[in-house]
Each structure stands twice: as structure tokens, then as C-alpha cells.
mmCIF file of C-alpha atoms in Angstrom:
data_model
loop_
_atom_site.group_PDB
_atom_site.id
_atom_site.type_symbol
_atom_site.label_atom_id
_atom_site.label_comp_id
_atom_site.label_asym_id
_atom_site.label_seq_id
_atom_site.Cartn_x
_atom_site.Cartn_y
_atom_site.Cartn_z
ATOM 1 C CA MET T 9 102.036 111.532 108.287
ATOM 2 C CA ASP T 10 100.706 112.386 104.824
ATOM 3 C CA ARG T 11 102.119 109.775 102.424
ATOM 4 C CA LYS T 12 101.562 112.104 99.463
ATOM 5 C CA ASN T 13 104.320 114.415 100.704
ATOM 6 C CA VAL T 14 107.009 111.764 101.245
ATOM 7 C CA THR T 15 109.068 109.470 99.046
ATOM 8 C CA LEU T 16 108.495 105.873 100.063
ATOM 9 C CA VAL T 17 111.372 103.404 100.189
ATOM 10 C CA THR T 18 111.463 100.929 97.273
ATOM 11 C CA GLU T 19 114.581 99.000 98.316
ATOM 12 C CA PHE T 20 116.686 98.381 101.403
ATOM 13 C CA ILE T 21 120.418 98.104 102.028
ATOM 14 C CA LEU T 22 121.545 95.201 104.225
ATOM 15 C CA LEU T 23 124.648 96.193 106.209
ATOM 16 C CA GLY T 24 125.475 92.577 106.987
ATOM 17 C CA ILE T 25 128.446 91.775 109.235
ATOM 18 C CA PRO T 26 131.345 94.267 109.026
ATOM 19 C CA LEU T 27 134.371 92.215 107.953
ATOM 20 C CA SER T 28 137.554 92.769 105.985
ATOM 21 C CA GLN T 29 137.757 91.568 102.369
ATOM 22 C CA GLU T 30 139.785 88.508 103.382
ATOM 23 C CA LEU T 31 137.336 87.517 106.111
ATOM 24 C CA GLN T 32 134.394 88.013 103.749
ATOM 25 C CA ILE T 33 135.962 85.528 101.322
ATOM 26 C CA LEU T 34 136.578 83.086 104.172
ATOM 27 C CA LEU T 35 132.978 83.505 105.377
ATOM 28 C CA PHE T 36 131.730 82.888 101.826
ATOM 29 C CA VAL T 37 133.695 79.626 101.569
ATOM 30 C CA VAL T 38 132.586 78.401 105.010
ATOM 31 C CA LEU T 39 128.921 79.309 104.466
ATOM 32 C CA SER T 40 128.935 77.702 101.002
ATOM 33 C CA ALA T 41 130.330 74.447 102.389
ATOM 34 C CA CYS T 42 127.877 74.458 105.310
ATOM 35 C CA TYR T 43 124.954 75.177 102.990
ATOM 36 C CA VAL T 44 125.812 72.304 100.637
ATOM 37 C CA ILE T 45 126.263 69.878 103.554
ATOM 38 C CA THR T 46 122.974 71.070 105.077
ATOM 39 C CA VAL T 47 120.987 70.530 101.895
ATOM 40 C CA VAL T 48 122.609 67.170 101.097
ATOM 41 C CA GLY T 49 122.309 65.898 104.684
ATOM 42 C CA ASN T 50 118.662 66.830 105.114
ATOM 43 C CA ALA T 51 117.761 65.662 101.601
ATOM 44 C CA THR T 52 119.354 62.307 102.453
ATOM 45 C CA ILE T 53 117.074 61.953 105.487
ATOM 46 C CA ILE T 54 114.017 62.684 103.349
ATOM 47 C CA ALA T 55 115.067 60.278 100.583
ATOM 48 C CA VAL T 56 115.979 57.391 102.898
ATOM 49 C CA SER T 57 112.844 57.866 105.033
ATOM 50 C CA LEU T 58 110.679 57.649 101.922
ATOM 51 C CA HIS T 59 112.620 54.779 100.339
ATOM 52 C CA ASP T 60 113.092 52.398 103.289
ATOM 53 C CA ALA T 61 109.919 50.737 104.576
ATOM 54 C CA GLN T 62 111.398 50.203 108.048
ATOM 55 C CA LEU T 63 111.551 53.976 108.502
ATOM 56 C CA HIS T 64 107.855 54.454 107.754
ATOM 57 C CA THR T 65 107.236 55.297 111.401
ATOM 58 C CA PRO T 66 105.855 58.422 113.107
ATOM 59 C CA MET T 67 109.316 59.454 114.354
ATOM 60 C CA TYR T 68 110.852 59.450 110.878
ATOM 61 C CA PHE T 69 107.742 61.065 109.439
ATOM 62 C CA PHE T 70 108.386 63.996 111.782
ATOM 63 C CA LEU T 71 112.136 63.922 111.086
ATOM 64 C CA GLY T 72 111.486 64.007 107.341
ATOM 65 C CA ASN T 73 109.292 67.066 107.773
ATOM 66 C CA LEU T 74 111.918 68.692 110.005
ATOM 67 C CA ALA T 75 114.549 68.013 107.342
ATOM 68 C CA LEU T 76 112.355 69.658 104.688
ATOM 69 C CA LEU T 77 111.803 72.636 106.993
ATOM 70 C CA ASP T 78 115.543 72.975 107.582
ATOM 71 C CA ILE T 79 116.320 72.974 103.855
ATOM 72 C CA CYS T 80 113.742 75.694 103.218
ATOM 73 C CA PHE T 81 114.723 77.659 106.339
ATOM 74 C CA THR T 82 118.405 77.905 105.491
ATOM 75 C CA SER T 83 117.597 78.509 101.791
ATOM 76 C CA ALA T 84 115.503 81.546 102.736
ATOM 77 C CA ILE T 85 118.596 83.349 104.049
ATOM 78 C CA VAL T 86 121.944 81.826 103.074
ATOM 79 C CA PRO T 87 121.834 82.102 99.224
ATOM 80 C CA LYS T 88 121.144 85.852 99.477
ATOM 81 C CA VAL T 89 123.951 86.257 102.025
ATOM 82 C CA LEU T 90 126.338 84.369 99.724
ATOM 83 C CA PHE T 91 125.313 86.524 96.755
ATOM 84 C CA ASN T 92 125.882 89.722 98.733
ATOM 85 C CA LEU T 93 129.298 88.516 99.924
ATOM 86 C CA ILE T 94 130.571 87.563 96.467
ATOM 87 C CA SER T 95 129.020 90.429 94.501
ATOM 88 C CA GLY T 96 129.463 93.241 96.995
ATOM 89 C CA SER T 97 125.829 94.213 96.439
ATOM 90 C CA LYS T 98 123.844 94.791 99.606
ATOM 91 C CA THR T 99 120.492 95.869 98.199
ATOM 92 C CA ILE T 100 117.186 94.034 98.371
ATOM 93 C CA THR T 101 113.891 95.225 96.927
ATOM 94 C CA PHE T 102 110.968 96.133 99.176
ATOM 95 C CA HIS T 103 108.952 93.126 98.005
ATOM 96 C CA GLY T 104 112.012 90.875 98.170
ATOM 97 C CA CYS T 105 112.498 91.968 101.765
ATOM 98 C CA LEU T 106 108.833 91.234 102.495
ATOM 99 C CA VAL T 107 109.070 87.711 101.057
ATOM 100 C CA GLN T 108 112.366 86.935 102.809
ATOM 101 C CA SER T 109 111.087 88.156 106.170
ATOM 102 C CA TYR T 110 107.810 86.251 105.876
ATOM 103 C CA VAL T 111 109.367 82.955 104.750
ATOM 104 C CA TYR T 112 112.086 83.119 107.420
ATOM 105 C CA PHE T 113 109.680 83.675 110.299
ATOM 106 C CA LEU T 114 107.051 81.288 108.899
ATOM 107 C CA LEU T 115 109.551 78.434 108.768
ATOM 108 C CA GLY T 116 111.156 79.357 112.088
ATOM 109 C CA THR T 117 107.790 79.514 113.863
ATOM 110 C CA THR T 118 106.673 76.251 112.260
ATOM 111 C CA GLU T 119 109.871 74.573 113.467
ATOM 112 C CA PHE T 120 109.157 75.592 117.075
ATOM 113 C CA LEU T 121 105.726 73.993 116.841
ATOM 114 C CA LEU T 122 107.083 70.918 115.057
ATOM 115 C CA LEU T 123 109.677 70.364 117.793
ATOM 116 C CA ALA T 124 106.839 70.461 120.326
ATOM 117 C CA MET T 125 104.930 67.855 118.285
ATOM 118 C CA MET T 126 108.057 65.690 118.119
ATOM 119 C CA SER T 127 108.417 65.884 121.898
ATOM 120 C CA PHE T 128 104.852 64.575 122.181
ATOM 121 C CA ASP T 129 105.713 61.705 119.823
ATOM 122 C CA ARG T 130 108.710 60.759 121.992
ATOM 123 C CA TYR T 131 106.575 61.057 125.131
ATOM 124 C CA VAL T 132 104.025 58.565 123.785
ATOM 125 C CA ALA T 133 106.756 56.215 122.495
ATOM 126 C CA ILE T 134 108.599 56.051 125.825
ATOM 127 C CA CYS T 135 105.874 56.581 128.418
ATOM 128 C CA HIS T 136 103.126 54.598 126.658
ATOM 129 C CA PRO T 137 104.975 52.115 124.394
ATOM 130 C CA LEU T 138 102.150 49.556 124.281
ATOM 131 C CA ARG T 139 99.666 52.184 123.062
ATOM 132 C CA TYR T 140 102.105 53.958 120.719
ATOM 133 C CA GLY T 141 100.789 52.382 117.525
ATOM 134 C CA THR T 142 97.202 53.032 118.566
ATOM 135 C CA ILE T 143 97.771 56.693 119.474
ATOM 136 C CA MET T 144 100.278 57.815 116.837
ATOM 137 C CA LYS T 145 98.297 56.802 113.773
ATOM 138 C CA PRO T 146 99.193 58.314 110.365
ATOM 139 C CA LYS T 147 96.077 60.483 110.467
ATOM 140 C CA LEU T 148 97.068 62.034 113.804
ATOM 141 C CA CYS T 149 100.667 62.556 112.651
ATOM 142 C CA LEU T 150 99.418 64.384 109.562
ATOM 143 C CA LYS T 151 97.123 66.543 111.707
ATOM 144 C CA LEU T 152 100.034 67.469 113.995
ATOM 145 C CA ILE T 153 102.144 68.495 110.999
ATOM 146 C CA LEU T 154 99.287 70.565 109.564
ATOM 147 C CA CYS T 155 98.743 72.237 112.946
ATOM 148 C CA SER T 156 102.425 73.228 112.990
ATOM 149 C CA TRP T 157 102.218 74.815 109.534
ATOM 150 C CA ILE T 158 98.868 76.505 110.160
ATOM 151 C CA GLY T 159 100.086 77.844 113.505
ATOM 152 C CA GLY T 160 103.245 79.185 111.871
ATOM 153 C CA PHE T 161 101.221 80.777 109.059
ATOM 154 C CA LEU T 162 98.735 82.505 111.362
ATOM 155 C CA ASP T 163 101.412 83.764 113.746
ATOM 156 C CA THR T 164 103.638 85.129 110.974
ATOM 157 C CA ILE T 165 101.079 86.586 108.563
ATOM 158 C CA VAL T 166 99.756 89.063 111.152
ATOM 159 C CA GLN T 167 103.250 90.235 112.047
ATOM 160 C CA THR T 168 104.361 90.556 108.420
ATOM 161 C CA VAL T 169 101.255 92.395 107.176
ATOM 162 C CA LEU T 170 101.354 94.935 110.007
ATOM 163 C CA THR T 171 105.104 95.491 109.592
ATOM 164 C CA PHE T 172 105.034 96.102 105.848
ATOM 165 C CA ARG T 173 101.949 98.323 106.062
ATOM 166 C CA LEU T 174 104.093 100.807 107.968
ATOM 167 C CA PRO T 175 105.369 103.778 105.921
ATOM 168 C CA PHE T 176 109.109 103.550 105.166
ATOM 169 C CA CYS T 177 110.123 107.002 103.998
ATOM 170 C CA GLY T 178 113.434 107.767 105.721
ATOM 171 C CA SER T 179 116.594 105.701 105.945
ATOM 172 C CA ASN T 180 116.625 102.407 104.040
ATOM 173 C CA ILE T 181 119.662 100.880 105.768
ATOM 174 C CA ILE T 182 118.878 97.684 107.705
ATOM 175 C CA ASP T 183 121.501 96.889 110.340
ATOM 176 C CA HIS T 184 121.409 93.150 109.687
ATOM 177 C CA TYR T 185 122.310 90.590 107.019
ATOM 178 C CA PHE T 186 118.648 89.786 106.274
ATOM 179 C CA CYS T 187 115.252 91.465 106.629
ATOM 180 C CA ASP T 188 114.721 90.929 110.335
ATOM 181 C CA VAL T 189 111.628 92.582 111.782
ATOM 182 C CA ALA T 190 113.293 94.395 114.706
ATOM 183 C CA PRO T 191 115.784 96.545 112.707
ATOM 184 C CA LEU T 192 113.188 96.945 109.950
ATOM 185 C CA VAL T 193 110.568 98.435 112.272
ATOM 186 C CA LYS T 194 113.135 100.998 113.466
ATOM 187 C CA LEU T 195 113.158 102.475 109.939
ATOM 188 C CA ALA T 196 109.394 103.097 109.828
ATOM 189 C CA CYS T 197 108.105 106.666 109.817
ATOM 190 C CA GLY T 198 104.819 105.899 111.567
ATOM 191 C CA ASP T 199 103.895 104.794 115.069
ATOM 192 C CA THR T 200 105.453 101.389 115.762
ATOM 193 C CA HIS T 201 104.244 100.943 119.345
ATOM 194 C CA LEU T 202 101.387 98.597 118.387
ATOM 195 C CA ILE T 203 103.483 96.381 116.132
ATOM 196 C CA GLY T 204 106.220 96.235 118.786
ATOM 197 C CA MET T 205 103.796 95.094 121.474
ATOM 198 C CA LEU T 206 102.120 92.594 119.140
ATOM 199 C CA ASP T 207 105.471 91.121 118.072
ATOM 200 C CA LEU T 208 106.465 90.698 121.705
ATOM 201 C CA ILE T 209 103.173 89.032 122.649
ATOM 202 C CA LEU T 210 103.084 86.678 119.646
ATOM 203 C CA ALA T 211 106.761 85.725 119.845
ATOM 204 C CA SER T 212 106.853 85.189 123.599
ATOM 205 C CA SER T 213 103.582 83.242 123.722
ATOM 206 C CA LEU T 214 104.547 80.924 120.866
ATOM 207 C CA VAL T 215 108.193 80.394 121.834
ATOM 208 C CA LEU T 216 107.600 80.032 125.568
ATOM 209 C CA GLY T 217 104.395 78.038 125.051
ATOM 210 C CA SER T 218 106.002 75.477 122.737
ATOM 211 C CA LEU T 219 109.119 75.367 124.945
ATOM 212 C CA PHE T 220 106.977 74.682 128.028
ATOM 213 C CA PHE T 221 105.132 71.894 126.193
ATOM 214 C CA SER T 222 108.440 70.343 125.093
ATOM 215 C CA MET T 223 109.975 70.581 128.564
ATOM 216 C CA VAL T 224 106.934 68.952 130.185
ATOM 217 C CA SER T 225 107.075 66.117 127.629
ATOM 218 C CA TYR T 226 110.803 65.530 128.111
ATOM 219 C CA GLY T 227 110.414 65.837 131.885
ATOM 220 C CA CYS T 228 107.900 62.981 131.803
ATOM 221 C CA ILE T 229 110.253 61.033 129.532
ATOM 222 C CA ILE T 230 113.227 61.432 131.882
ATOM 223 C CA PHE T 231 111.061 60.368 134.821
ATOM 224 C CA ALA T 232 109.963 57.279 132.858
ATOM 225 C CA ILE T 233 113.579 56.458 131.961
ATOM 226 C CA THR T 234 114.568 56.372 135.633
ATOM 227 C CA LYS T 235 111.985 53.625 136.150
ATOM 228 C CA ILE T 236 113.512 51.330 133.507
ATOM 229 C CA SER T 237 115.142 48.425 135.362
ATOM 230 C CA SER T 238 117.743 47.618 132.693
ATOM 231 C CA VAL T 239 120.818 49.884 132.634
ATOM 232 C CA ALA T 240 121.309 49.149 128.931
ATOM 233 C CA GLY T 241 117.686 50.090 128.285
ATOM 234 C CA GLN T 242 118.126 53.333 130.199
ATOM 235 C CA LYS T 243 121.214 54.278 128.186
ATOM 236 C CA LYS T 244 119.596 53.477 124.834
ATOM 237 C CA THR T 245 116.410 55.399 125.615
ATOM 238 C CA PHE T 246 118.240 58.354 127.141
ATOM 239 C CA SER T 247 120.579 58.547 124.126
ATOM 240 C CA THR T 248 117.594 59.081 121.812
ATOM 241 C CA CYS T 249 116.009 61.559 124.217
ATOM 242 C CA ALA T 250 119.301 63.468 124.644
ATOM 243 C CA SER T 251 119.649 64.023 120.891
ATOM 244 C CA HIS T 252 116.174 65.550 120.736
ATOM 245 C CA LEU T 253 116.857 67.724 123.794
ATOM 246 C CA THR T 254 120.109 68.974 122.245
ATOM 247 C CA VAL T 255 118.258 70.346 119.232
ATOM 248 C CA VAL T 256 115.579 71.890 121.463
ATOM 249 C CA PHE T 257 118.196 73.716 123.556
ATOM 250 C CA ILE T 258 120.074 74.964 120.472
ATOM 251 C CA VAL T 259 116.960 76.253 118.692
ATOM 252 C CA TYR T 260 115.260 77.818 121.699
ATOM 253 C CA GLY T 261 118.505 79.051 123.251
ATOM 254 C CA SER T 262 119.521 81.006 120.151
ATOM 255 C CA CYS T 263 116.013 82.428 119.760
ATOM 256 C CA ILE T 264 115.782 83.569 123.382
ATOM 257 C CA PHE T 265 119.250 85.139 123.127
ATOM 258 C CA MET T 266 118.196 87.149 120.067
ATOM 259 C CA CYS T 267 114.965 88.241 121.774
ATOM 260 C CA ILE T 268 116.834 89.426 124.864
ATOM 261 C CA ASN T 269 119.124 91.399 122.531
ATOM 262 C CA PRO T 270 122.031 92.181 124.863
ATOM 263 C CA ALA T 271 123.911 95.461 124.683
ATOM 264 C CA LYS T 272 126.315 95.892 121.823
ATOM 265 C CA ASN T 273 129.742 96.109 123.389
ATOM 266 C CA SER T 274 131.752 95.016 120.378
ATOM 267 C CA LYS T 275 132.205 96.098 116.805
ATOM 268 C CA ILE T 276 130.299 93.060 115.568
ATOM 269 C CA ASP T 277 126.782 92.745 116.975
ATOM 270 C CA SER T 278 126.602 89.392 118.766
ATOM 271 C CA THR T 279 122.921 89.007 117.829
ATOM 272 C CA LYS T 280 123.911 88.941 114.142
ATOM 273 C CA ILE T 281 126.400 86.162 114.809
ATOM 274 C CA VAL T 282 123.844 84.138 116.768
ATOM 275 C CA ALA T 283 121.197 84.717 114.075
ATOM 276 C CA LEU T 284 123.642 83.571 111.383
ATOM 277 C CA LEU T 285 124.534 80.471 113.384
ATOM 278 C CA ASN T 286 120.828 79.784 113.887
ATOM 279 C CA SER T 287 120.249 80.068 110.124
ATOM 280 C CA ILE T 288 123.003 77.646 109.158
ATOM 281 C CA LEU T 289 124.284 75.723 112.200
ATOM 282 C CA THR T 290 121.003 74.247 113.457
ATOM 283 C CA PRO T 291 119.873 72.915 110.028
ATOM 284 C CA LEU T 292 123.430 71.608 109.542
ATOM 285 C CA LEU T 293 123.564 69.753 112.864
ATOM 286 C CA ASN T 294 120.035 68.317 112.877
ATOM 287 C CA PRO T 295 120.764 65.426 110.459
ATOM 288 C CA PHE T 296 123.826 64.387 112.484
ATOM 289 C CA ILE T 297 122.136 64.746 115.875
ATOM 290 C CA TYR T 298 118.889 63.019 114.938
ATOM 291 C CA SER T 299 119.714 60.482 112.246
ATOM 292 C CA PHE T 300 123.311 59.869 111.195
ATOM 293 C CA ARG T 301 124.238 58.762 114.739
ATOM 294 C CA ASN T 302 121.217 56.466 114.863
ATOM 295 C CA LYS T 303 121.910 52.773 114.191
ATOM 296 C CA THR T 304 118.494 52.177 112.612
ATOM 297 C CA PHE T 305 118.948 55.048 110.178
ATOM 298 C CA LYS T 306 122.520 54.058 109.281
ATOM 299 C CA GLU T 307 121.360 50.535 108.438
ATOM 300 C CA ALA T 308 118.521 51.950 106.336
ATOM 301 C CA LEU T 309 120.989 54.223 104.534
ATOM 302 C CA LYS T 310 123.227 51.240 103.746
ATOM 303 C CA ARG T 311 120.250 49.276 102.385
ATOM 304 C CA THR T 312 119.181 52.206 100.227
ATOM 305 C CA LEU T 313 122.670 52.730 98.803
ATOM 306 C CA LYS T 314 123.014 48.983 98.162
ATOM 307 C CA LYS T 315 119.673 48.820 96.331
ATOM 308 C CA ASN T 316 120.562 51.828 94.200
ATOM 309 C CA TYR T 317 123.978 50.340 93.401
ATOM 310 C CA ILE T 318 122.434 47.012 92.347
ATOM 311 C CA SER T 319 119.812 48.810 90.243
ATOM 312 C CA ASN T 320 122.516 50.833 88.484
ATOM 313 C CA GLN T 321 124.570 47.690 87.843
ATOM 314 C CA LYS T 322 121.575 45.947 86.246
ATOM 315 C CA ALA T 323 120.827 49.012 84.138
#
């Protein structure tokens, strides 16, 4: 197609989720509350992990990075959704769409890889406890975090560049509440076969590869737990492992559901609902699943609050 003879799209319209005015207001209130709790909860994990010396361990180093990822991940989508709900505006510029799409998938991809790294950390801690300090040194932990970010960057940059190099010269209506790649590619005027195949290969290899790595790690952990002679020790170890597995199932389950993309039999596309829950529910639950139920973290939080209170009293 000759681009000189067509008018290229400069902005997109996000259809969002079709709801009545009353339900839109309710959704705005619920999302606002969830967003605030998400940011405060994850920021608390970061602050306490940095402040309390007893939490300067590999596990809380990974949890702090996961908390930072969750804040950024939900902030890439939810504020724009809230603005659209309250203002009634559904437009987003071409470059704004590019940035939103890239940041969303960069952070999402990085989180998959980070969860795999965290499963390795738990594997070493439970299956090789005597060598844990020797293996999980700060230098290795930093390398694992960097590998997660670099892997997310490389996987996402190819997809984003190829997608936004496509000519968009027809409809500018995206059937989603954010700039997701799948509905965006449907609007392109050019041949999208290559980008479709590449997206499928990259997404499936990364998601299934990191999921396989995590499942192997947790499989070894569960096998090791069964060998613990103490029932109390089994329960304590399995409780920690179960919290990590819960997050893995939520994150990967929602992603696989969206990739399968079941038929639309209802007025509201179920994939939009799942995507929205993935954007807000997972970052919201992570602090409670990983940390706020953990006795060590709760004690560290109490110490931090006590120190801050004493410091304020002296001031």
C-alpha cells in the first residue's frame, strides 16, 4: 500500500468495557481504592525491606523488586482507565498508545522472568539450605534481576517496533481498555501475518518456558518437603511455598486465558475482564500473599513503625 495516498491514524479510541453510567462510577471507585491499596502495600514492602536489616536477604531482595514491578505495572494502565472513566474521554495519541503498550508488556514479561528467578531462590533455600548463603550471593541476585529486565526488554522491543511500524490508515477504534497488541494489529492496513506469528512464538516461548522452569523448581521443593521428618517443619515450609505458587498460578493462569482468547458469548468480552483483573488484582494481592501474612515481615514492619514513631517523638 502506498502511504502517500492514505491518511495515517494519529490517535486511537479505546472502547473500554461497555457499562452503564452508574456501573462506570462504581468501577471508578473500586479501581481507585484498589490502585491506592496496591501502591501503598507494595511501597510498604519496599520501604520495610530497605529499612530493616533482618530483611536484607535474597528472598526480600526479589520481593522488593517484584513490589516495584507491580507498582509500575498497574500504573501503566489503571490511571489512564480511571481518567477515561471520569472524563468520558476515550482517546489516546498514537505515541501514547506506543508507550503504554511497550511499558505494559515490558513489565509483564519481566514479571514472568522474575517469578522464575524467585522459584530458583526458593529451590536453593529449601533443597540446599546449607549452601544457600554460598549460592545466593548478592552479586548473583543482582545478575538474576538484570537478566529478568534484559529478557523483558529484548522480548518486548521487537514486538513493539514491528507492531507500530505497521501502517494504521483505517479504523482507529481499539476494542479494549488499553493498547493491547492483538486488537491493535487488527486495525493495521498492511500484512500482519509475520507480526502475528512472531508474537505467538515470543509469547509462548517466554511464558511456557518460564512456567516450566518455575514448575520444575516447585516440584523439587514439594518433593524435598515430603522428606522433612517434622510435621511442623513441613507445614511451615509448605506455607511459604504455597504462597509463591498461588501468585504463579494467578499470573500465568490469567495470561494463558487471554492468549487462548475464548469465543465472545456475552456482551462484555471476558478477556477484557481477565486483563483488567490481571492489571489490578495481581499487584494488589501480591503484598498480602507474600509478605503481610509472613511473621518475619510483620515483625519487621512493627520494628520499622516503632523506630519511626520514636524518631518523630524525639524530633
